[in-house]
Amino acid sequence: MAHSDILAFVKQRNPHEPEFLQAAEEVIDSVLPVIDKNPEYRKLKLLERMLEPERLISFRVTWLDDKGEVQVNKGFRVQMNSAIGPYKGGLRFHPSVNQSVLKFLAFEQIFKNALTGIPMGGGKGGSDFDPKGKSENEIMKFCQAFMGELARHIGHRLDVPAGDIGVGGREIGYLFGAYKKIRNEFTGVLTGKGIGWGGSLIRPEATGYGLIYFAENMLQNKGDSLKGKTCLVSGSGNVSQYAIEKIIQMGGKVVTASDSNGFIHDEAGFTTEKLAFLMDLKNNRRGRIKDYADKYKCTYKEVDPKADHNPLWSIKADCAFPCATQNEVNGKDASNLVKNGVKVLGEGANMPTTIEGINILIDNGVMYSPGKASNAGGVATSGLEMTQNFMGSNWTREEVDGKLRGIMKSIHDTALAAAKEYGKPGNYMVGANIAGFVKVANAMKAQGVI
Ligand code: NDP
């Protein structure tokens, strides 16, 4: 099938799934030259098979809130592809969660996991449950109810979920406790566990740190570095916090952070002390980013999600790191970044840039890294947590950080080499898609028509 045929085939089979179709289109575009070069990939319909989940579990989650009222949520697990290892991918708790969002995330995860070099297949799951404004007790009750069903479908050699938006260390703890009670076994069935009960050092930091290691690799490839660079970061959750920390450590200056209400612009830049305030605000007090502006007397702007652009991306800077959610950088935002001379856009979130935005960045020579390459440090370190669980021992902070740095460098080099081989030098998106695709396609080919 030609590009348009495969895309039409996917569109016809998945109507009303815009996020999934967006992720699919980007990959189809990138890997068609590989399929043209390898007729067997076409004959075996490897891409068509990757675009269909191996299994999609949809379930009801019923729980009692603090007032004793019955609450009903949707629960999902998308087991997308297990050609190179057990399904692996996070759980997202957010009101925007639906089948389309989780299928796009699970599809991206296939390629991301392949790039890490660790044997992990692709999966993703979650719920439309909104943790905002819920009590500790309600969060725990929900996690227990969610795991009540999920426990039947996962296992440490079958499917190993982790965190994502709305699922951090606290939720992983409740989910793990519930799994252990239901299945009566202590295994590494989830990653992102606490230190002392199977977790790995550096896992909380890994996605943000890995993103910045990747950006440093891109800059170094051009004889440059992050030192002295002004950086825009969006979001204020797990990925953003540790991206900010690593940028500070590398001598860069971070001037923004955001949440779903608005963003702060701190021209003086984040310091370690200001970051500690942000972490306490978001992780312990569960407050809003506006409190940061009140405390440090900097600019705060509310953002209208329906506006045609986000003013955060109109601030002058050298580097941009979207770390909140999908489609937060559109064509207009990309044009504003280009106008202001941005050199690097590294995706910390999954698919934060629209296809139009990506094209504008690449056409204007911005070094653009897709999330499936530059945020892979999180799942890679989850893979390291799984290895430590199987071995029954723990590596030091330095050992895990060293491995993370090595993995990010290897993903960078692999994507760059694949892009060059297929006539798109410097295009990290095409390179990452091709390198991930080839690895999984070859495994599927070897395993027969299943
Ligand atoms: P968190 O829940 O810790 O933080 C999410 C942040 O994004 C919060 O600041 C949140 O604001 C903001 N946000 C969420 N949804 C929206 C929205 N619709 N509009 C505007 N802001 C929004 O999540 P993570 O940091 O873990 O994840 C962030 C991104 O990184 C996601 O795309 C995730 O898939 C990706 N990712 C995460 C990995 C990980 O290891 N955690 C690994 C790889 C990718 P608010 O506080 O108002 O909700």
PDB file of C-alpha atoms and ligand atoms in Angstrom, residues 92 94 105 112 124 132 163-166 203 207 235-239 258-260 282 288 323-325 348-350 375 378, ligand 1:
ATOM      1  CA  ARG A  92      -2.454   8.243  32.941  1.00  0.00           C
ATOM      2  CA  HIS A  94      -6.728  12.654  33.626  1.00  0.00           C
ATOM      3  CA  LEU A 105       0.523   6.809  23.573  1.00  0.00           C
ATOM      4  CA  LYS A 112      10.398   4.536  22.068  1.00  0.00           C
ATOM      5  CA  LYS A 124      -0.287   2.291  27.883  1.00  0.00           C
ATOM      6  CA  LYS A 132      -7.428  17.122  41.249  1.00  0.00           C
ATOM      7  CA  GLY A 163       3.390   6.436  35.989  1.00  0.00           C
ATOM      8  CA  ASP A 164       2.371   9.215  33.612  1.00  0.00           C
ATOM      9  CA  ILE A 165       0.196  12.344  33.980  1.00  0.00           C
ATOM     10  CA  GLY A 166      -1.636  12.147  37.311  1.00  0.00           C
ATOM     11  CA  ARG A 203      13.748   6.725  38.188  1.00  0.00           C
ATOM     12  CA  THR A 207      12.610  11.462  32.040  1.00  0.00           C
ATOM     13  CA  GLY A 235       4.413  21.945  32.727  1.00  0.00           C
ATOM     14  CA  SER A 236       5.411  21.735  36.368  1.00  0.00           C
ATOM     15  CA  GLY A 237       5.041  18.009  37.014  1.00  0.00           C
ATOM     16  CA  ASN A 238       7.539  15.182  37.154  1.00  0.00           C
ATOM     17  CA  VAL A 239       9.174  15.669  33.753  1.00  0.00           C
ATOM     18  CA  SER A 258       3.227  26.182  33.657  1.00  0.00           C
ATOM     19  CA  ASP A 259       0.194  24.190  34.691  1.00  0.00           C
ATOM     20  CA  SER A 260      -3.219  23.743  33.118  1.00  0.00           C
ATOM     21  CA  LYS A 282       3.249  20.711  43.221  1.00  0.00           C
ATOM     22  CA  ARG A 288      -1.207  26.111  41.473  1.00  0.00           C
ATOM     23  CA  CYS A 323       6.858  18.871  29.117  1.00  0.00           C
ATOM     24  CA  ALA A 324       3.103  19.071  29.847  1.00  0.00           C
ATOM     25  CA  THR A 325       0.842  17.280  27.376  1.00  0.00           C
ATOM     26  CA  GLY A 348       9.654  15.966  27.141  1.00  0.00           C
ATOM     27  CA  ALA A 349       5.933  15.306  26.795  1.00  0.00           C
ATOM     28  CA  ASN A 350       4.496  12.798  24.333  1.00  0.00           C
ATOM     29  CA  ASN A 375      11.771  11.379  26.683  1.00  0.00           C
ATOM     30  CA  GLY A 378      11.956   7.441  31.777  1.00  0.00           C
TER      31      GLY A 378
HETATM   32  P1  NDP B   1       2.548  15.180  35.758  1.00  0.00           P
HETATM   33  O1  NDP B   1       1.151  14.783  36.049  1.00  0.00           O
HETATM   34  O2  NDP B   1       3.576  15.019  36.795  1.00  0.00           O
HETATM   35  O3  NDP B   1       2.596  16.687  35.243  1.00  0.00           O
HETATM   36  C1  NDP B   1       1.850  17.102  34.143  1.00  0.00           C
HETATM   37  C2  NDP B   1       2.001  18.602  33.991  1.00  0.00           C
HETATM   38  O4  NDP B   1       1.389  19.002  32.758  1.00  0.00           O
HETATM   39  C3  NDP B   1       1.316  19.388  35.081  1.00  0.00           C
HETATM   40  O5  NDP B   1       1.995  20.585  35.259  1.00  0.00           O
HETATM   41  C4  NDP B   1      -0.072  19.631  34.484  1.00  0.00           C
HETATM   42  O6  NDP B   1      -0.744  20.748  35.025  1.00  0.00           O
HETATM   43  C5  NDP B   1       0.270  19.872  33.042  1.00  0.00           C
HETATM   44  N1  NDP B   1      -0.857  19.453  32.179  1.00  0.00           N
HETATM   45  C6  NDP B   1      -1.444  18.237  32.116  1.00  0.00           C
HETATM   46  N2  NDP B   1      -2.453  18.240  31.244  1.00  0.00           N
HETATM   47  C7  NDP B   1      -2.508  19.485  30.740  1.00  0.00           C
HETATM   48  C8  NDP B   1      -3.329  20.107  29.783  1.00  0.00           C
HETATM   49  N3  NDP B   1      -4.321  19.448  29.169  1.00  0.00           N
HETATM   50  N4  NDP B   1      -3.080  21.413  29.508  1.00  0.00           N
HETATM   51  C9  NDP B   1      -2.082  22.099  30.119  1.00  0.00           C
HETATM   52  N5  NDP B   1      -1.277  21.551  31.057  1.00  0.00           N
HETATM   53  C10 NDP B   1      -1.478  20.258  31.339  1.00  0.00           C
HETATM   54  O7  NDP B   1       2.942  14.345  34.432  1.00  0.00           O
HETATM   55  P2  NDP B   1       4.383  13.993  33.865  1.00  0.00           P
HETATM   56  O8  NDP B   1       5.324  15.111  34.135  1.00  0.00           O
HETATM   57  O9  NDP B   1       4.733  12.626  34.290  1.00  0.00           O
HETATM   58  O10 NDP B   1       4.071  13.914  32.289  1.00  0.00           O
HETATM   59  C11 NDP B   1       4.142  15.043  31.433  1.00  0.00           C
HETATM   60  C12 NDP B   1       4.281  14.590  29.996  1.00  0.00           C
HETATM   61  O11 NDP B   1       5.474  13.794  29.864  1.00  0.00           O
HETATM   62  C13 NDP B   1       3.151  13.735  29.464  1.00  0.00           C
HETATM   63  O12 NDP B   1       2.978  13.971  28.086  1.00  0.00           O
HETATM   64  C14 NDP B   1       3.694  12.318  29.649  1.00  0.00           C
HETATM   65  O13 NDP B   1       3.061  11.381  28.767  1.00  0.00           O
HETATM   66  C15 NDP B   1       5.145  12.526  29.299  1.00  0.00           C
HETATM   67  N6  NDP B   1       6.059  11.513  29.789  1.00  0.00           N
HETATM   68  C16 NDP B   1       6.166  11.237  31.120  1.00  0.00           C
HETATM   69  C17 NDP B   1       7.059  10.288  31.559  1.00  0.00           C
HETATM   70  C18 NDP B   1       7.291  10.024  33.010  1.00  0.00           C
HETATM   71  O14 NDP B   1       8.227   9.267  33.316  1.00  0.00           O
HETATM   72  N7  NDP B   1       6.528  10.579  33.921  1.00  0.00           N
HETATM   73  C19 NDP B   1       7.856   9.491  30.606  1.00  0.00           C
HETATM   74  C20 NDP B   1       7.741   9.925  29.241  1.00  0.00           C
HETATM   75  C21 NDP B   1       6.848  10.873  28.868  1.00  0.00           C
HETATM   76  P3  NDP B   1      -1.804  20.554  36.234  1.00  0.00           P
HETATM   77  O15 NDP B   1      -0.973  20.466  37.465  1.00  0.00           O
HETATM   78  O16 NDP B   1      -2.661  21.768  36.169  1.00  0.00           O
HETATM   79  O17 NDP B   1      -2.562  19.314  35.937  1.00  0.00           O
END
